[in-house]
Coordinates of C-alpha atoms (C1' of nucleotides) and ligand atoms in Angstrom, one line a residue:
Chain A
M24 CA -104.2 -107.6 -271.5
S25 CA -102.7 -109.9 -269.0
H26 CA -99.2 -110.9 -267.9
S27 CA -98.4 -114.5 -267.4
C28 CA -95.3 -114.4 -265.2
Q29 CA -95.1 -116.6 -262.1
Q30 CA -95.8 -113.8 -259.7
H31 CA -99.1 -112.9 -261.4
K32 CA -100.1 -116.6 -261.4
Q33 CA -99.6 -116.6 -257.7
Q34 CA -101.6 -113.4 -257.3
I35 CA -104.7 -114.8 -259.1
E36 CA -104.4 -118.1 -257.3
E37 CA -104.6 -116.1 -254.1
A38 CA -107.5 -114.0 -255.3
L39 CA -109.4 -117.2 -256.2
D40 CA -108.7 -118.6 -252.8
I41 CA -110.2 -115.4 -251.2
A42 CA -113.1 -115.5 -253.6
T43 CA -113.8 -119.1 -252.8
R44 CA -113.7 -118.4 -249.1
I45 CA -116.1 -115.4 -249.4
C46 CA -118.5 -117.6 -251.4
E47 CA -118.4 -120.3 -248.8
Q48 CA -119.1 -117.7 -246.1
H49 CA -122.2 -116.7 -248.0
G50 CA -123.4 -120.1 -248.9
A51 CA -122.8 -119.2 -252.6
R52 CA -121.4 -121.4 -255.3
L53 CA -118.4 -120.2 -257.3
T54 CA -119.4 -122.2 -260.4
D55 CA -117.2 -122.5 -263.5
V56 CA -118.7 -119.7 -265.4
R57 CA -118.5 -117.4 -262.4
K58 CA -114.9 -118.4 -261.7
R59 CA -114.0 -117.8 -265.3
V60 CA -115.5 -114.4 -265.4
F61 CA -113.8 -113.5 -262.2
E62 CA -110.5 -114.6 -263.6
L63 CA -111.0 -112.6 -266.8
I64 CA -111.8 -109.5 -264.9
W65 CA -109.0 -110.1 -262.5
V66 CA -106.2 -110.5 -265.1
S67 CA -107.5 -107.5 -267.2
D68 CA -105.3 -104.4 -267.0
Q69 CA -108.2 -102.3 -267.9
P70 CA -111.8 -102.1 -266.8
A71 CA -113.5 -105.0 -268.5
K72 CA -116.6 -104.5 -270.7
A73 CA -119.4 -107.0 -270.6
Y74 CA -119.3 -107.9 -274.2
G75 CA -115.6 -108.1 -274.2
L76 CA -115.8 -110.7 -271.4
L77 CA -118.5 -112.5 -273.4
T78 CA -116.1 -112.8 -276.4
E79 CA -113.4 -114.2 -274.2
L80 CA -115.8 -116.6 -272.5
Q81 CA -117.0 -117.8 -275.9
K82 CA -113.5 -119.0 -276.8
N83 CA -113.9 -121.8 -274.3
D84 CA -117.6 -122.0 -274.1
P85 CA -119.4 -121.4 -277.4
S86 CA -122.8 -121.5 -275.7
A87 CA -122.1 -118.3 -273.7
K88 CA -124.7 -115.6 -274.4
P89 CA -125.3 -112.1 -272.9
P90 CA -127.3 -113.5 -270.0
T91 CA -124.4 -115.8 -269.2
I92 CA -122.1 -112.9 -268.6
Y93 CA -124.6 -110.6 -266.9
R94 CA -125.6 -113.3 -264.5
A95 CA -122.0 -113.9 -263.5
L96 CA -121.4 -110.2 -263.2
D97 CA -124.4 -109.8 -261.0
F98 CA -123.3 -112.6 -258.8
L99 CA -119.8 -111.2 -258.4
L100 CA -121.1 -107.7 -257.8
E101 CA -123.5 -109.0 -255.1
L102 CA -120.6 -110.6 -253.2
G103 CA -118.4 -107.5 -253.6
L104 CA -115.8 -109.4 -255.6
I105 CA -115.9 -106.9 -258.4
H106 CA -117.2 -103.4 -258.9
K107 CA -119.0 -101.7 -261.7
L108 CA -117.8 -98.4 -262.9
H109 CA -121.0 -96.7 -263.9
R110 CA -119.4 -93.9 -265.8
L111 CA -117.7 -96.5 -268.1
N112 CA -120.2 -99.4 -268.0
A113 CA -117.2 -101.5 -267.1
Y114 CA -116.1 -103.9 -264.4
V115 CA -113.0 -104.1 -262.2
R116 CA -111.8 -106.4 -259.6
C117 CA -112.2 -105.3 -256.0
T118 CA -108.8 -104.8 -254.3
H119 CA -110.1 -105.6 -250.9
P120 CA -113.0 -107.9 -251.1
E121 CA -112.6 -109.1 -247.5
E122 CA -112.9 -105.7 -246.0
K123 CA -116.2 -104.0 -246.2
K124 CA -114.8 -100.5 -246.7
P125 CA -116.7 -98.2 -249.1
C126 CA -114.5 -97.5 -252.0
F127 CA -114.2 -95.0 -254.8
F128 CA -112.4 -94.7 -258.1
L129 CA -110.0 -92.4 -259.9
I130 CA -110.4 -92.8 -263.7
C131 CA -107.9 -91.3 -266.0
T132 CA -109.5 -90.3 -269.3
N133 CA -106.2 -90.4 -271.1
C134 CA -104.5 -93.6 -270.1
Q135 CA -107.6 -95.4 -268.9
V136 CA -105.9 -96.4 -265.7
V137 CA -108.4 -96.8 -262.8
T138 CA -107.4 -96.7 -259.2
E139 CA -109.6 -98.0 -256.4
S140 CA -109.2 -96.4 -253.0
H141 CA -110.8 -96.0 -249.7
D142 CA -110.6 -93.3 -247.2
Q143 CA -111.7 -92.7 -243.6
A144 CA -113.1 -89.3 -244.5
Y145 CA -115.2 -90.8 -247.3
K146 CA -116.5 -93.5 -245.0
K147 CA -117.5 -90.8 -242.4
L148 CA -119.0 -88.6 -245.0
I149 CA -121.3 -91.4 -246.2
A150 CA -122.3 -92.2 -242.6
K151 CA -123.0 -88.6 -241.9
I152 CA -125.1 -88.0 -244.9
S153 CA -127.1 -91.2 -244.4
K154 CA -127.7 -90.6 -240.8
S155 CA -128.7 -86.9 -241.1
R156 CA -131.3 -87.8 -243.7
D157 CA -132.6 -91.1 -242.3
F158 CA -131.4 -92.7 -245.5
K159 CA -131.0 -96.5 -245.5
L160 CA -128.0 -96.9 -247.7
H161 CA -127.6 -99.9 -249.9
A162 CA -125.0 -98.9 -252.5
T163 CA -122.8 -96.0 -253.4
T164 CA -121.0 -94.9 -256.6
F165 CA -118.2 -92.5 -256.3
E166 CA -116.1 -92.0 -259.4
M167 CA -113.7 -89.2 -260.2
E168 CA -112.7 -88.7 -263.8
G169 CA -109.8 -86.6 -264.9
L170 CA -106.1 -86.9 -265.7
C171 CA -103.7 -89.0 -263.5
Q172 CA -100.3 -87.9 -262.4
Q173 CA -98.7 -89.4 -265.5
C174 CA -101.0 -87.8 -268.0
V175 CA -101.3 -84.2 -266.7
Chain B
M15 CA -145.3 -86.0 -264.6
S16 CA -145.6 -82.2 -264.3
H17 CA -148.0 -79.9 -262.4
S18 CA -149.3 -76.9 -264.2
C19 CA -150.2 -74.5 -261.5
Q20 CA -149.2 -70.9 -261.5
Q21 CA -146.4 -71.3 -259.0
H22 CA -144.7 -74.0 -261.1
K23 CA -145.0 -71.9 -264.3
Q24 CA -143.2 -69.2 -262.5
Q25 CA -140.5 -71.6 -261.3
I26 CA -139.8 -72.8 -264.8
E27 CA -139.8 -69.3 -266.1
E28 CA -137.2 -68.4 -263.6
A29 CA -135.2 -71.6 -264.4
L30 CA -135.2 -70.6 -268.1
D31 CA -134.0 -67.1 -267.2
I32 CA -131.1 -68.5 -265.3
A33 CA -130.3 -71.0 -268.1
T34 CA -130.5 -68.2 -270.6
R35 CA -128.1 -66.1 -268.5
I36 CA -125.6 -69.0 -268.1
C37 CA -125.7 -69.7 -271.8
E38 CA -125.0 -66.1 -272.6
Q39 CA -122.1 -66.1 -270.1
H40 CA -120.6 -69.0 -272.0
G41 CA -121.3 -67.7 -275.5
A42 CA -123.6 -70.7 -276.0
R43 CA -126.9 -70.7 -277.8
L44 CA -130.0 -72.0 -276.0
T45 CA -131.8 -73.1 -279.2
D46 CA -135.4 -74.3 -279.4
V47 CA -134.5 -78.0 -279.1
R48 CA -132.2 -77.4 -276.2
K49 CA -134.7 -75.2 -274.4
R50 CA -137.4 -77.8 -275.0
V51 CA -135.3 -80.6 -273.6
F52 CA -134.4 -78.4 -270.6
E53 CA -138.0 -77.7 -269.9
L54 CA -139.0 -81.4 -270.2
I55 CA -136.3 -82.4 -267.7
W56 CA -137.2 -79.5 -265.5
V57 CA -140.9 -80.2 -265.2
S58 CA -140.3 -84.0 -264.7
D59 CA -140.9 -85.2 -261.2
Q60 CA -138.7 -88.2 -261.8
P61 CA -135.3 -88.6 -263.5
A62 CA -135.9 -88.4 -267.2
K63 CA -134.8 -91.1 -269.6
A64 CA -133.3 -90.1 -272.9
Y65 CA -135.8 -92.1 -275.0
G66 CA -138.7 -90.8 -272.9
L67 CA -137.6 -87.3 -273.6
L68 CA -137.4 -88.2 -277.3
T69 CA -140.9 -89.4 -277.3
E70 CA -142.1 -86.2 -275.7
L71 CA -140.0 -84.1 -278.1
Q72 CA -141.5 -86.0 -281.1
K73 CA -145.0 -84.8 -280.2
N74 CA -144.0 -81.3 -281.2
D75 CA -141.2 -82.1 -283.6
P76 CA -141.7 -85.3 -285.6
S77 CA -138.2 -85.0 -287.0
A78 CA -136.5 -85.6 -283.6
K79 CA -134.2 -88.6 -283.5
P80 CA -131.9 -90.1 -280.9
P81 CA -129.0 -87.8 -281.9
T82 CA -131.4 -84.9 -281.4
I83 CA -131.9 -85.7 -277.8
Y84 CA -128.3 -86.8 -277.0
R85 CA -126.9 -83.6 -278.5
A86 CA -129.2 -81.5 -276.4
L87 CA -128.4 -83.5 -273.3
D88 CA -124.6 -83.2 -273.9
F89 CA -125.0 -79.5 -274.3
L90 CA -127.0 -79.1 -271.1
L91 CA -124.6 -81.4 -269.2
E92 CA -121.6 -79.4 -270.4
L93 CA -123.1 -76.2 -269.0
G94 CA -124.1 -77.8 -265.7
L95 CA -127.8 -77.1 -266.3
I96 CA -128.6 -80.8 -265.8
H97 CA -126.9 -83.8 -264.3
K98 CA -126.7 -87.4 -265.4
L99 CA -127.4 -90.1 -262.9
H100 CA -125.1 -92.8 -264.0
R101 CA -126.6 -95.5 -261.9
L102 CA -130.0 -94.9 -263.6
N103 CA -129.0 -93.7 -267.0
A104 CA -131.3 -90.8 -266.4
Y105 CA -131.2 -87.0 -266.3
V106 CA -132.3 -84.5 -263.7
R107 CA -132.2 -80.7 -263.5
C108 CA -129.5 -79.1 -261.5
T109 CA -130.9 -77.3 -258.4
H110 CA -128.1 -74.7 -258.3
P111 CA -126.7 -74.2 -261.8
E112 CA -125.2 -70.8 -260.9
E113 CA -123.1 -72.1 -258.1
K114 CA -120.2 -74.4 -259.0
K115 CA -120.5 -76.7 -256.0
P116 CA -119.9 -80.3 -256.6
C117 CA -123.1 -82.2 -255.9
F118 CA -124.2 -85.7 -255.1
F119 CA -127.5 -87.6 -255.1
L120 CA -129.6 -89.7 -252.9
I121 CA -131.7 -92.1 -254.9
C122 CA -134.6 -94.0 -253.3
T123 CA -135.0 -97.4 -254.9
N124 CA -138.5 -97.6 -253.7
C125 CA -140.2 -94.3 -254.5
Q126 CA -137.7 -93.2 -257.2
V127 CA -137.3 -89.8 -255.5
V128 CA -133.9 -88.3 -256.1
T129 CA -132.4 -85.6 -253.9
E130 CA -129.5 -83.5 -255.0
S131 CA -127.2 -82.1 -252.4
H132 CA -123.9 -80.5 -251.8
D133 CA -121.8 -80.5 -248.7
Q134 CA -118.7 -78.7 -247.6
A135 CA -117.1 -82.0 -246.4
Y136 CA -117.7 -83.5 -249.8
K137 CA -116.1 -80.6 -251.5
K138 CA -113.1 -80.8 -249.2
L139 CA -112.9 -84.6 -249.7
I140 CA -112.7 -84.2 -253.5
A141 CA -110.1 -81.5 -253.1
K142 CA -108.0 -83.6 -250.8
I143 CA -108.1 -86.7 -252.9
S144 CA -107.3 -84.8 -256.1
K145 CA -104.4 -82.9 -254.5
S146 CA -102.9 -85.8 -252.7
R147 CA -102.7 -87.8 -256.0
D148 CA -101.9 -85.0 -258.4
F149 CA -105.1 -85.8 -260.1
K150 CA -106.6 -83.2 -262.4
L151 CA -110.3 -83.6 -261.8
H152 CA -112.8 -83.0 -264.6
A153 CA -116.0 -84.6 -263.4
T154 CA -117.3 -86.6 -260.5
T155 CA -120.2 -89.0 -259.9
F156 CA -121.4 -89.5 -256.3
E157 CA -124.6 -91.4 -256.0
M158 CA -126.1 -93.1 -253.0
E159 CA -128.8 -95.7 -253.5
G160 CA -131.1 -96.9 -250.8
L161 CA -134.4 -96.1 -249.0
C162 CA -135.4 -92.6 -248.2
Q163 CA -137.0 -91.5 -244.9
Q164 CA -140.5 -92.1 -246.3
C165 CA -139.8 -95.6 -247.5
V166 CA -137.7 -97.2 -244.7
Chain C
dT28 C1' -131.8 -144.9 -254.5
dT29 C1' -135.0 -142.1 -256.1
dA30 C1' -138.0 -138.3 -256.2
dA31 C1' -138.6 -133.6 -255.3
dT32 C1' -136.9 -129.1 -254.9
dG33 C1' -134.5 -125.1 -255.9
dA34 C1' -130.4 -123.0 -258.1
dA35 C1' -128.0 -122.4 -262.1
dT36 C1' -127.6 -122.4 -267.0
dG37 C1' -129.1 -122.6 -271.9
dT38 C1' -131.7 -120.3 -275.4
dT39 C1' -134.3 -117.1 -278.1
dA40 C1' -135.8 -112.8 -278.5
dT41 C1' -136.0 -108.1 -277.6
dA42 C1' -135.4 -103.8 -274.9
dT43 C1' -132.7 -100.0 -273.8
dT44 C1' -129.0 -96.7 -274.3
dA45 C1' -125.8 -94.3 -277.2
dT46 C1' -122.9 -93.0 -281.2
dA47 C1' -120.8 -92.7 -286.1
dA48 C1' -121.0 -90.5 -290.3
dC49 C1' -122.3 -87.4 -293.6
dA50 C1' -125.7 -84.0 -295.6
dA51 C1' -128.4 -79.9 -295.1
dA52 C1' -129.7 -75.8 -292.8
dA53 C1' -129.1 -71.9 -289.8
dC54 C1' -126.3 -68.5 -288.0
dA55 C1' -122.4 -65.1 -287.3
dA56 C1' -119.2 -62.0 -288.7
dA57 C1' -116.4 -60.2 -292.2
Chain D
dT9 C1' -123.0 -61.6 -299.9
dT10 C1' -119.5 -64.6 -299.0
dT11 C1' -117.3 -67.4 -295.9
dG12 C1' -116.6 -70.2 -292.0
dT13 C1' -118.8 -72.3 -288.0
dT14 C1' -122.4 -74.2 -285.4
dT15 C1' -126.5 -76.6 -285.2
dT16 C1' -129.7 -79.8 -287.0
dG17 C1' -131.5 -83.6 -290.0
dT18 C1' -131.0 -88.2 -291.4
dT19 C1' -129.7 -93.0 -291.8
dA20 C1' -127.6 -96.6 -289.9
dT21 C1' -125.6 -99.2 -286.4
dA22 C1' -123.1 -100.0 -282.1
dA23 C1' -123.1 -101.0 -277.3
dT24 C1' -125.4 -102.3 -273.1
dA25 C1' -128.8 -105.0 -270.8
dT26 C1' -133.0 -107.8 -269.7
dA27 C1' -137.4 -110.8 -270.2
dA28 C1' -139.2 -115.1 -270.5
dC29 C1' -139.2 -119.8 -270.6
dA30 C1' -136.9 -124.4 -271.2
dT31 C1' -133.4 -127.4 -269.5
dT32 C1' -129.9 -129.1 -266.6
dC33 C1' -127.5 -129.6 -262.3
dA34 C1' -127.0 -130.0 -257.3
dT35 C1' -128.9 -130.8 -252.9
dT36 C1' -131.7 -133.0 -249.9
dA37 C1' -135.9 -135.4 -248.1
dA38 C1' -138.3 -139.5 -248.5
Ligands
ZN25 ZN1 -113.5 -102.6 -253.6
ZN26 ZN1 -103.4 -91.3 -267.1
ZN27 ZN1 -126.2 -79.6 -259.5
ZN28 ZN1 -138.5 -93.4 -251.1

DNA sequence: TTAATGAATGTTATATTATAACAAAACAAA
DNA sequence: TTTGTTTTGTTATAATATAACATTCATTAA
């Protein structure tokens, strides 16, 4: 799951600062539940599943139910603080929530490691496709599954 | 749902011919259930949902159960005769099952129309990303949600 | 301060999507 | 025909997600 060394504590502190700032910018409230879910996703080494998060949440908050978690996830997704991996039905932190770059994911089916990336060519591709078809883009999913360098 | 004019009948006949050929090439058997599911997806104007297909299937085959449909879907996906839209948990026919081009989808959230496309720049992007990271690619999902030309 | 408002959460129930596990039948090929 | 393999049948359940409505909390207007 998660490490607890000093460096990691600093990293999540920083992530929370950024999340707080982004919420303020959008007039959105980073409530306790939302903050907790954000932390849980943030410290998870692997893509987090909704019901796994729920189980974690329930350790501190017995009243948590599925809607609790899905509402928090929706909120965090909306603000771009996390991403949903649609091929896995799982959630990961965004590595660059302050930049608006469209991102994509490499998913290793062997070791389960997921890498988030962005790429100028990808950004251009999206723009080109949208423009050429008069398509008003709201959201994209780009996920590549296969074997990572370690697992080939 | 589906039209029943002569032209459409010819189209699905042709699609079934192609599917049959592809199955033969892979030493795979296009059984009755599989053929029926393929037809149902093929004639559907909208992305088909698994349990919707199941309901249709059960009209002719009361013994059909969830595994019936998911096995058929897996088979058709494996051969590239259909695609799964992961953002919708729905299935659509492939418009070019004989060509191996990687494809992507434009999904209109207003009228539900889904357009399958392929694009040389997309193919190159995938190749570049995979190569630069020593990633052995097995499958990709690229789905763009927004408003189509009609709905903007 | 209090009342009104809207946002967020609590709660119950249920819908939707998908798979595990094992038995029976159909098929292929020796 | 026997044998091994693939496909299907069957039952049960797992996993993911949302609807609907009540309650609480936070913000602000009176
Ligand atoms: Zn991101
Ligand atoms: Zn790996
Ligand atoms: Zn296709
Ligand atoms: Zn549309």
